[in-house]
mmCIF file of C-alpha atoms in Angstrom:
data_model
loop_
_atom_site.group_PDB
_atom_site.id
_atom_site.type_symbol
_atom_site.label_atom_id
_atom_site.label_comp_id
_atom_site.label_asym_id
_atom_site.label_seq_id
_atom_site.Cartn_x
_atom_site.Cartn_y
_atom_site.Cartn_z
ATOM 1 C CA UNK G 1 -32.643 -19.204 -14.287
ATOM 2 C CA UNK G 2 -36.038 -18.176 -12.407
ATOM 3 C CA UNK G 3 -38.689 -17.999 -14.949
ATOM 4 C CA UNK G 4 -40.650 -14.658 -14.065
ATOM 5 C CA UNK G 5 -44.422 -15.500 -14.078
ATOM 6 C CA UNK G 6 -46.661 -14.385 -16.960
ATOM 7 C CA UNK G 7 -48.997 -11.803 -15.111
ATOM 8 C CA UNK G 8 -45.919 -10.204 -13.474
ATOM 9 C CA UNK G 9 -44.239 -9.647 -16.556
ATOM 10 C CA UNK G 10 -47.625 -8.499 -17.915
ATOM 11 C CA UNK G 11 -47.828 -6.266 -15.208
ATOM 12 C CA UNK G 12 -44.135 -4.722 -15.494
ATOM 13 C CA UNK G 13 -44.149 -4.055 -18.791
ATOM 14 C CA UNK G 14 -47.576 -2.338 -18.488
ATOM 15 C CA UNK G 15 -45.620 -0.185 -16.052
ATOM 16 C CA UNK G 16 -42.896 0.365 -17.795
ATOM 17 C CA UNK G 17 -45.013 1.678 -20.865
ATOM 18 C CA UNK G 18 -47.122 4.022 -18.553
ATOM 19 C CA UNK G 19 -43.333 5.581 -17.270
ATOM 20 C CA UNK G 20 -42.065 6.124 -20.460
ATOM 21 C CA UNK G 21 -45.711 7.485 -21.869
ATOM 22 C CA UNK G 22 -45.478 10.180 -18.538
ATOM 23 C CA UNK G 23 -42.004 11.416 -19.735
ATOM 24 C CA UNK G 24 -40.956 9.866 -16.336
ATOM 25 C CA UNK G 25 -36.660 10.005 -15.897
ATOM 26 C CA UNK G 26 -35.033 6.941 -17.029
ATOM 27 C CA UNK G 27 -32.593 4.899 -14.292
ATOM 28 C CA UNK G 28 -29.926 6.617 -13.112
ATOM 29 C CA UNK G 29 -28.117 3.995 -14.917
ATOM 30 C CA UNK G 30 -29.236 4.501 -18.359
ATOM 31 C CA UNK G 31 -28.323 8.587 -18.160
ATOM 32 C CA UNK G 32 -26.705 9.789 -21.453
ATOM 33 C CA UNK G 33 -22.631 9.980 -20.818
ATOM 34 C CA UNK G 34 -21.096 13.260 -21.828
ATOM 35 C CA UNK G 35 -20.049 14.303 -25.232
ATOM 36 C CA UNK G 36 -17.154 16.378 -23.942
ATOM 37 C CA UNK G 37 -15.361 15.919 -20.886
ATOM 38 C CA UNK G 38 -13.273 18.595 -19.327
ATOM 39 C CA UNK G 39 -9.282 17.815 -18.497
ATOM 40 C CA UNK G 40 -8.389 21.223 -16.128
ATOM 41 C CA UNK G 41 -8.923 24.513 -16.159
ATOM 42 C CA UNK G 42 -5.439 25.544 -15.409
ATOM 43 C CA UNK G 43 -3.046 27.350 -17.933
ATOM 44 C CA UNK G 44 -0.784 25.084 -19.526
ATOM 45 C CA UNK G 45 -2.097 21.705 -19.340
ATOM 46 C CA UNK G 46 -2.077 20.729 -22.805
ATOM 47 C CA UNK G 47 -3.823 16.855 -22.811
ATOM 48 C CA UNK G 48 -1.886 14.989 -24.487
ATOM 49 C CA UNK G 49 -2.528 11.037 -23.466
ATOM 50 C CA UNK G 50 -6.009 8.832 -23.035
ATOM 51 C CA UNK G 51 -6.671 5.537 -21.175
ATOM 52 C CA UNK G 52 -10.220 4.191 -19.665
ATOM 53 C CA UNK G 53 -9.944 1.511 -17.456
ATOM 54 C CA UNK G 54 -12.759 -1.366 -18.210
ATOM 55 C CA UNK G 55 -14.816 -0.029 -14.577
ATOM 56 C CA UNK G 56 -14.788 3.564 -16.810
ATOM 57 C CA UNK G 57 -12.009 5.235 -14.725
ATOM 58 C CA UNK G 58 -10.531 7.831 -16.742
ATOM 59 C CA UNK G 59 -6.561 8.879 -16.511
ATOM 60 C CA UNK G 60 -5.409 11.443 -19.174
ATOM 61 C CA UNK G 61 -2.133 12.902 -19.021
ATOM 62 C CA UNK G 62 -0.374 16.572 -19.661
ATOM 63 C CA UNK G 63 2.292 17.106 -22.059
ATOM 64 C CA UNK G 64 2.485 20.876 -20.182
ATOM 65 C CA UNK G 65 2.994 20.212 -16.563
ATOM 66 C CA UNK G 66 3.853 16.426 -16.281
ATOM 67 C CA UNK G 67 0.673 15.926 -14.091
ATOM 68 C CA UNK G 68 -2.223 13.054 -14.749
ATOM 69 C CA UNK G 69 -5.512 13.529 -14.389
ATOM 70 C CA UNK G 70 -8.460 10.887 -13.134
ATOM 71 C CA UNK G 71 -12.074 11.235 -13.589
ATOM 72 C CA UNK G 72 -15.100 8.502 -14.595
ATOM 73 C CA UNK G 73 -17.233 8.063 -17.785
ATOM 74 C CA UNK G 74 -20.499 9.378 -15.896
ATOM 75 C CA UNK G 75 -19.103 12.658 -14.713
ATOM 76 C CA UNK G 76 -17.642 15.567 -17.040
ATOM 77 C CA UNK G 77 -14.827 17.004 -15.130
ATOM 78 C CA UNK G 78 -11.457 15.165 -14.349
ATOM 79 C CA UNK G 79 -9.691 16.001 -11.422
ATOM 80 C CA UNK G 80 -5.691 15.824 -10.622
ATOM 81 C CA UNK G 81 -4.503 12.535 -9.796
ATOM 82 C CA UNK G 82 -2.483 12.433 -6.778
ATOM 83 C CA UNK G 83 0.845 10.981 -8.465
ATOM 84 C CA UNK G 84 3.780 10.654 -6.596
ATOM 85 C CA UNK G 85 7.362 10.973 -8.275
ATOM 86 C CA UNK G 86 6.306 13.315 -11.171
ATOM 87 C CA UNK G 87 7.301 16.245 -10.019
ATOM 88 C CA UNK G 88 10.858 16.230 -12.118
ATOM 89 C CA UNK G 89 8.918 14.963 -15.249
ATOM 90 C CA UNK G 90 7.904 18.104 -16.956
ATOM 91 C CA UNK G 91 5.948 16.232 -19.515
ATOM 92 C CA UNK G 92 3.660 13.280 -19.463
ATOM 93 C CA UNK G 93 2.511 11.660 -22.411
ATOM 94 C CA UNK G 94 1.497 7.779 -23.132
ATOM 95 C CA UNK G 95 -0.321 6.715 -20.257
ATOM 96 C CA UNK G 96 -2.137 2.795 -19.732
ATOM 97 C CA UNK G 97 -2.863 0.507 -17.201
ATOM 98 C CA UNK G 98 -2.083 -3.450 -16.870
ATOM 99 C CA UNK G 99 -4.209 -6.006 -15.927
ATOM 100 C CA UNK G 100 -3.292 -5.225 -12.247
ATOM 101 C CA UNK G 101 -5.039 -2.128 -12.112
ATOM 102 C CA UNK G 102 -1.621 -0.221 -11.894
ATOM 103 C CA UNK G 103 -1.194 2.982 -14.100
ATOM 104 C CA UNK G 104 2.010 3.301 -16.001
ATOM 105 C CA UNK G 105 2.908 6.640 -17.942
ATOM 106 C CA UNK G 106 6.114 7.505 -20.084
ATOM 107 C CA UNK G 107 7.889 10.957 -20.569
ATOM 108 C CA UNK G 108 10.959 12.468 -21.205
ATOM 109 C CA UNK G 109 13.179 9.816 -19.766
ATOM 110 C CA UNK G 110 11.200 7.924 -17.494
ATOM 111 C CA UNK G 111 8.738 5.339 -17.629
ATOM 112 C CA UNK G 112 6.738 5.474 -13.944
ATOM 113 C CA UNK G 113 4.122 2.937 -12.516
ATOM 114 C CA UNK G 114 1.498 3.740 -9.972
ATOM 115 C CA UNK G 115 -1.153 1.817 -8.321
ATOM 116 C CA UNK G 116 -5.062 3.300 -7.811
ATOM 117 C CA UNK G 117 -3.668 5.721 -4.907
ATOM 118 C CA UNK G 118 -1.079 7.206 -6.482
ATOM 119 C CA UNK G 119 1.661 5.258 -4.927
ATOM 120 C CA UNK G 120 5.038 5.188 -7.136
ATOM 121 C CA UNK G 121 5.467 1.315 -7.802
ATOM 122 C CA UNK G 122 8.283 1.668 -10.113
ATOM 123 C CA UNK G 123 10.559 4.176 -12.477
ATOM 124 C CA UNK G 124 12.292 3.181 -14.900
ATOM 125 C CA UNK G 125 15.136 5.103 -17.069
ATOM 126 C CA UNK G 126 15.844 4.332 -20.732
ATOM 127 C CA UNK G 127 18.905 5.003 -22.492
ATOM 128 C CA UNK G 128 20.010 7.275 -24.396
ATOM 129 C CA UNK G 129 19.766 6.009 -28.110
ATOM 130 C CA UNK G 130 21.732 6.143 -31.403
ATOM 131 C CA UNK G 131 20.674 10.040 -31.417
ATOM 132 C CA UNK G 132 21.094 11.145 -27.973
ATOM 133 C CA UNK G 133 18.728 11.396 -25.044
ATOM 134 C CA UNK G 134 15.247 9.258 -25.263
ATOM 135 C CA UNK G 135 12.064 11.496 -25.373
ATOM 136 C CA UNK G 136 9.527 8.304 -24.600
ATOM 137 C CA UNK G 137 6.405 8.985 -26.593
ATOM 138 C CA UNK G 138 3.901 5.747 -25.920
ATOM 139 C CA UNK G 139 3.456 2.185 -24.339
ATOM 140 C CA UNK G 140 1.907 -0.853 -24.542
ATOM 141 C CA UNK G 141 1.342 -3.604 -22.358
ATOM 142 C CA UNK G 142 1.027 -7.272 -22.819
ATOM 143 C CA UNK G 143 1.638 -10.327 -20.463
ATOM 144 C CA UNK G 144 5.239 -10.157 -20.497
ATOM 145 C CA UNK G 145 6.458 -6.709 -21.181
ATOM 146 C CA UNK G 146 5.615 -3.172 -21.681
ATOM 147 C CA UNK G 147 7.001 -1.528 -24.881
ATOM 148 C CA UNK G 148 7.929 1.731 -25.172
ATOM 149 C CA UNK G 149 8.087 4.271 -28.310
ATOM 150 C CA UNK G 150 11.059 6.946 -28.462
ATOM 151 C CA UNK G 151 9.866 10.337 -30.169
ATOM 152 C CA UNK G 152 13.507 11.428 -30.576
ATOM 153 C CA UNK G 153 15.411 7.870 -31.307
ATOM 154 C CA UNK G 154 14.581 5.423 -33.816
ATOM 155 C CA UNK G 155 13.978 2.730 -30.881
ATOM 156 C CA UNK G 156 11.240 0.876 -29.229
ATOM 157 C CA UNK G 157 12.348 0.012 -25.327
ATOM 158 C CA UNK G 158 11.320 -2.878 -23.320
ATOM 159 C CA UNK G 159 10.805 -3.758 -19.934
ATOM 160 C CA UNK G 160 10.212 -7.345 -19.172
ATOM 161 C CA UNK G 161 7.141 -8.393 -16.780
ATOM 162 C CA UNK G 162 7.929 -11.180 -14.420
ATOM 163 C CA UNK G 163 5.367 -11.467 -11.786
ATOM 164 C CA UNK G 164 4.250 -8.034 -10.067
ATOM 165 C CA UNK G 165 8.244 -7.005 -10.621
ATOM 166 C CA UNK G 166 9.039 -4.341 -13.524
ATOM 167 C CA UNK G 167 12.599 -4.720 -15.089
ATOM 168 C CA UNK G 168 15.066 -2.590 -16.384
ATOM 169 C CA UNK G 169 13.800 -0.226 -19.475
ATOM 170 C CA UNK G 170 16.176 -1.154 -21.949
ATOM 171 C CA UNK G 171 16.290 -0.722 -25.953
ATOM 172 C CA UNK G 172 14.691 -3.655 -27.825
ATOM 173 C CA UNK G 173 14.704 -2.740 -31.721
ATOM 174 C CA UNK G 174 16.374 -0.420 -33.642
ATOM 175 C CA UNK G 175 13.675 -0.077 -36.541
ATOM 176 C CA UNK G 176 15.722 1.473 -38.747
ATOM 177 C CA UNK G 177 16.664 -1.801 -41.027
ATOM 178 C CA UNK G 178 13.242 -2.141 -42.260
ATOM 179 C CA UNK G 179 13.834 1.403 -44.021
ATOM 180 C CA UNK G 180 17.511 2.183 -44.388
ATOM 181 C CA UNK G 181 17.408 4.398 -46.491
ATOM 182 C CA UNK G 182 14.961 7.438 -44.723
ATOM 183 C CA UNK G 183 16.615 9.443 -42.359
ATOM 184 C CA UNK G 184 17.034 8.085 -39.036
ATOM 185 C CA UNK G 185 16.184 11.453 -37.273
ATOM 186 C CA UNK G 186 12.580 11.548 -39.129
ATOM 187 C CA UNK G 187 10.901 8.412 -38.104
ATOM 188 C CA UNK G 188 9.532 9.823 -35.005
ATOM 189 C CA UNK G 189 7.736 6.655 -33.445
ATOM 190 C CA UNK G 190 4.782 7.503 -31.652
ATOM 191 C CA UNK G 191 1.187 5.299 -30.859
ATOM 192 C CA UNK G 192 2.083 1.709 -30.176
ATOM 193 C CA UNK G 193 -0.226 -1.006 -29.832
ATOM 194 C CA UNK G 194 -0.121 -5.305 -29.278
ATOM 195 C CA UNK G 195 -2.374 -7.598 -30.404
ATOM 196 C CA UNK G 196 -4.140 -10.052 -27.850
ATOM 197 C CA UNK G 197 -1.068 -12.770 -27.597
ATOM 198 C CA UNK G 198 1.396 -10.097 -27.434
ATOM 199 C CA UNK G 199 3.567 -11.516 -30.597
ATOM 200 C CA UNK G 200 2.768 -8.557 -33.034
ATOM 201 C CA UNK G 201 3.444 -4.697 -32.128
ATOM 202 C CA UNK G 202 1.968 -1.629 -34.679
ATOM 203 C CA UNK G 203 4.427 1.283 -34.424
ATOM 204 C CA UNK G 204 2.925 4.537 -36.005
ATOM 205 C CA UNK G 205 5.681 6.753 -37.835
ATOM 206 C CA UNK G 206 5.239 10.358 -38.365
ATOM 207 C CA UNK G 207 7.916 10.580 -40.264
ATOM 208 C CA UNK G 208 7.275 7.770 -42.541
ATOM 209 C CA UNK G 209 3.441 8.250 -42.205
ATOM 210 C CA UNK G 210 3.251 4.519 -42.122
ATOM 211 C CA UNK G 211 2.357 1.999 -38.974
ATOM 212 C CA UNK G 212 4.900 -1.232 -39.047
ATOM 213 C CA UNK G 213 4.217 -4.321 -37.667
ATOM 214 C CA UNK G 214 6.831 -5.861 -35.313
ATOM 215 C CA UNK G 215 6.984 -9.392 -34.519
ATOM 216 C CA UNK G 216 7.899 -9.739 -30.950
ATOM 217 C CA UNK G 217 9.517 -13.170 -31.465
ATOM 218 C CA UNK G 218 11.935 -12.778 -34.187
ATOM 219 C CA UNK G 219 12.008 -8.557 -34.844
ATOM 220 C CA UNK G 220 10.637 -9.043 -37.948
ATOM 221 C CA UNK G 221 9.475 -5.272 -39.620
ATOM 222 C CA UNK G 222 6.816 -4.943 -42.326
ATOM 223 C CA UNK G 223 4.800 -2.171 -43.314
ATOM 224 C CA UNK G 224 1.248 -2.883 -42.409
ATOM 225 C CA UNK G 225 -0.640 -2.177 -45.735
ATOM 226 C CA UNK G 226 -3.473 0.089 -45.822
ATOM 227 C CA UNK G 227 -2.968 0.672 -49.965
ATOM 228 C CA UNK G 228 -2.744 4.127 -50.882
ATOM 229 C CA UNK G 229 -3.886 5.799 -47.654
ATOM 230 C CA UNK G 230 -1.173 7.949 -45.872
ATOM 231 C CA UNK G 231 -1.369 6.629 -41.879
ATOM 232 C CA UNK G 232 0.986 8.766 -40.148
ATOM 233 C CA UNK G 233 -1.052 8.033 -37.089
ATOM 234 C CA UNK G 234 -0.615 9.527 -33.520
ATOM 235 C CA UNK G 235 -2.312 7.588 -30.782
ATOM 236 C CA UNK G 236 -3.700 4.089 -31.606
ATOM 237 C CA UNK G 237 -6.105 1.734 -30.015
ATOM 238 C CA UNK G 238 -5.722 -2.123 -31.400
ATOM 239 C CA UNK G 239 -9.352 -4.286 -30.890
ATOM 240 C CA UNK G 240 -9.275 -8.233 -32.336
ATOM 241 C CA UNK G 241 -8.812 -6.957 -35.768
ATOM 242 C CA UNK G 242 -9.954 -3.387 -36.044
ATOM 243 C CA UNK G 243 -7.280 -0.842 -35.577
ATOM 244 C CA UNK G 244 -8.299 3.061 -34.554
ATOM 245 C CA UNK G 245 -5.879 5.798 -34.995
ATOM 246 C CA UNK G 246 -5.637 9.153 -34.895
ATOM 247 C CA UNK G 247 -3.998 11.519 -37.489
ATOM 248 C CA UNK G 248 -3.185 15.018 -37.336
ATOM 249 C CA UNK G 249 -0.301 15.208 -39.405
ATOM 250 C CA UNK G 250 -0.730 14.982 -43.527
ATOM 251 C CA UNK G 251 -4.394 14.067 -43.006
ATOM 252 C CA UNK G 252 -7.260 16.000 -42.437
ATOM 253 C CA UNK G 253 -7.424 15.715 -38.393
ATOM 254 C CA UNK G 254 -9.446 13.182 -36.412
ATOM 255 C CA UNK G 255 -9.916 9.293 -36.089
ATOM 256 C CA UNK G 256 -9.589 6.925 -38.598
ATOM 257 C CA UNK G 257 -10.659 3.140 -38.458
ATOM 258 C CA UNK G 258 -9.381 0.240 -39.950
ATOM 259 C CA UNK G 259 -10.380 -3.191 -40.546
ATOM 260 C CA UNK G 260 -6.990 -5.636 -40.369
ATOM 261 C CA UNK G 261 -6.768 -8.944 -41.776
ATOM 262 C CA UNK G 262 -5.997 -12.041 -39.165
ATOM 263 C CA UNK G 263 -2.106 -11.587 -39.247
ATOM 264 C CA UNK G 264 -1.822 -7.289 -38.987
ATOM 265 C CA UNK G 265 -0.331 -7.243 -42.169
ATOM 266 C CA UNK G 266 -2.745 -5.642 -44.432
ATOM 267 C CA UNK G 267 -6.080 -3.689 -44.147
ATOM 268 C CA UNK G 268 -8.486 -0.678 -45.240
ATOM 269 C CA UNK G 269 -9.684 2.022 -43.843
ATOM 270 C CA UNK G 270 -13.288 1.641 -43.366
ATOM 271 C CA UNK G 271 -14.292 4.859 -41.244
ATOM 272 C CA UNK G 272 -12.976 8.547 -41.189
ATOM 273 C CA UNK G 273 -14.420 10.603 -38.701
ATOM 274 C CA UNK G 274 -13.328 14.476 -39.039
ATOM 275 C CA UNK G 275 -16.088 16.665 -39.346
ATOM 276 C CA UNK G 276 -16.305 16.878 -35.421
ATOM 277 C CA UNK G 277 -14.209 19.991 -33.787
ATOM 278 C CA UNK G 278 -11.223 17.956 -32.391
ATOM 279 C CA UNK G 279 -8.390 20.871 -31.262
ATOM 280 C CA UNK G 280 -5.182 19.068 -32.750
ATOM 281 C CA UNK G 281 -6.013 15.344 -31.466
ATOM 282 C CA UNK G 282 -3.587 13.597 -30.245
ATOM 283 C CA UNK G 283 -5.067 9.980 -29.542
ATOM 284 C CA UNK G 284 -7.869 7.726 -27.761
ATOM 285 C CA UNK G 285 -9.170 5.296 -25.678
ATOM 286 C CA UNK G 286 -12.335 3.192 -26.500
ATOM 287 C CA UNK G 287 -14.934 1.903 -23.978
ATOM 288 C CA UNK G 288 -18.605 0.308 -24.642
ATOM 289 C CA UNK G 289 -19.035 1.756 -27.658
ATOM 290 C CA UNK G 290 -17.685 5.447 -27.530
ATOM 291 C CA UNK G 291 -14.396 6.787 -28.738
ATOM 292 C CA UNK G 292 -12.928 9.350 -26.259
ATOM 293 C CA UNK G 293 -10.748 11.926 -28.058
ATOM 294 C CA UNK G 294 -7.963 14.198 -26.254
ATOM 295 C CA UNK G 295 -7.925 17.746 -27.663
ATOM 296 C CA UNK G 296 -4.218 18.705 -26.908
ATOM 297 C CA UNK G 297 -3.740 22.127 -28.647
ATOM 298 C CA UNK G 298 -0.307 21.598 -28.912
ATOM 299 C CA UNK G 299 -0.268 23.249 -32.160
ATOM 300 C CA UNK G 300 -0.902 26.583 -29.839
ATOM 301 C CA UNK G 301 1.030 25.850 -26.548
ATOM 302 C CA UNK G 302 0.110 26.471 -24.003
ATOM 303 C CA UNK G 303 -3.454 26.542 -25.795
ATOM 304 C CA UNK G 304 -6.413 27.731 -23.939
ATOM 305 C CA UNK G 305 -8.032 26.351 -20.730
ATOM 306 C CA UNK G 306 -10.496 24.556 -20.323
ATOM 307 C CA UNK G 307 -8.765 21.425 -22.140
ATOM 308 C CA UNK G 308 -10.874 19.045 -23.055
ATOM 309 C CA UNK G 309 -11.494 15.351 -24.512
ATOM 310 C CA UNK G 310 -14.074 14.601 -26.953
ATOM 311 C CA UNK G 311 -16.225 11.553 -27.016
ATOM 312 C CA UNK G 312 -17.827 9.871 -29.804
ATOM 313 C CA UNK G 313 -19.987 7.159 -30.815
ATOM 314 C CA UNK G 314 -17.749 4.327 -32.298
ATOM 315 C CA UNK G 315 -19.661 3.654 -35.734
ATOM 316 C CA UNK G 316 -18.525 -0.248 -35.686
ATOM 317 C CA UNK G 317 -20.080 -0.872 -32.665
ATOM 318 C CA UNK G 318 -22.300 -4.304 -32.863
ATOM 319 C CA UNK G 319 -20.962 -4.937 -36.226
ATOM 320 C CA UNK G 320 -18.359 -7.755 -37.566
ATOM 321 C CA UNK G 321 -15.649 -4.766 -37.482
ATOM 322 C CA UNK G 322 -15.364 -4.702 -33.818
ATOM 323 C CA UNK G 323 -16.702 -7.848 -32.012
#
């Protein structure tokens, strides 16, 4: 590295005191984000799913009309992404991208991949499951495979990764055996996240208001232990160790943080953030070190334009919590 000579650094920081003294703007580059970002403005919408690419592209989806929406960390409004193939999808709801830039989204049915210009890649159907037709709820991806919640079946669908090439969605676990005993139409699987190696899932219940870990070699089911705290999470983001997760069911509403041990198995809740004025979250996305929130108002449908998404400071940031 070029070592910057002594009067020249002198001199710069001697202008950079006199800017900041004057009240002078900062670089375009250090601008404050915004705390609230706006979805659409037409009836209906209802936000429902939340993922921020690592350049700080945006892509939120609508439970309402099926559509996604794309917009950037730096700029407040989202705009409709030009998706092809989603017109017979009514609703939209887990949405995520792989490491290949492309944009995959599950609802009703289907589970649809897109690249950057709204090309349709791939669609994928699942079948229907021990209680009728699939309602897909969330994804995840890791190396090998994208897994898939079902809202209405107690299932989690896969679809194996084998180069760029997608295959068939097709049912993977029938999570029932870890519980036998609860109702099979009450488990309601929703957020689903992997760790880093892609051998453990978490699998948020509603029903159960629990999160199980899922070993992706063997199918092994265990309750991930959080003590006495109720964790009927919806939307989930999994970093190294620290799990985020939003509840709105048997909670008061907003985002919870955990800190995990090594293996996913156990934890406590370290953080619960719900004195902000979420509108019946639903889940998040993380990027730098700010928590963006969607606002769904699907307690109200079809809620009240504009729909929005929420963002946050992440209180582990720069801490051992979330490296």
């Amino acid at each position: 590295m070029r070592r910057i000579p002594a009067r020249t650094a002198c001199l710069a920081a001697t202008l950079l005191l006199t800017t900041l003294a004057s009240g002078a703007p900062a670089p375009a580059g250090a601008r404050e984000l915004p705390d609230t970002y706006v979805v659409s403005h037409e009836p209906g919408v209802l936000p429902e799913g939340i993922t921020v690419t690592p350049d700080g592209t945006v892509y939120v989806s609508s439970d309402g009309l099926g559509t996604l929406y794309r917009g950037r960390v730096g700029d407040p409004e989202l705009e409709p992404f030009p998706a092809r193939g989603l017109a017979d999808r009514p609703s939209t709801l887990g949405v995520h991208t792989d490491r290949r830039g492309r944009i995959l989204s599950v609802g009703g049915a289907t589970l649809t991949v897109h690249d950057r210009h709204g090309r349709l890649l791939a669609t994928r159907t699942a079948q229907d499951g021990p209680l009728g037709a699939p309602h897909l709820n969330d994804l995840t991806v890791t190396k090998d495979a994208v897994y898939v919640t079902d809202w209405a079946n107690p299932v989690v669908h896969r679809a194996e990764i084998r180069g760029n090439a997608i295959g068939p969605l097709e049912p993977w676990l029938d999570i029932r055996s870890a519980f036998p005993q609860f109702p099979a139409q009450y488990w309601l699987l929703n957020g689903i996240v992997a760790d880093g190696t892609g051998t453990a899932l978490l699998v948020a219940s509603n029903g159960t208001e629990a999160v199980w870990r899922i070993s992706t070699t063997d199918k092994a089911v265990s309750r991930l232990d959080l003590g006495d705290q109720s964790f009927g999470a919806d939307g989930m983001v999994l970093r190294d160790r620290t799990l985020y997760a939003v509840l709105n069911y048997g909670a008061p509403h907003g985002v919870y943080i955990a800190r995990l041990d090594e293996e996913l198995r156990t934890g406590t809740v370290t953080h619960r953030l719900t004195d902000h004025p979420f509108d019946l979250p639903t889940t998040l996305a993380r990027h730098g070190c700010r928590l963006y929130v969607v606002n769904s108002q699907l307690d109200e449908p079809p809620g009240r334009p504009p729909y929005t998404v929420t963002a946050l400071d992440d209180p582990t940031c720069g801490t051992a919590a979330a490296p």
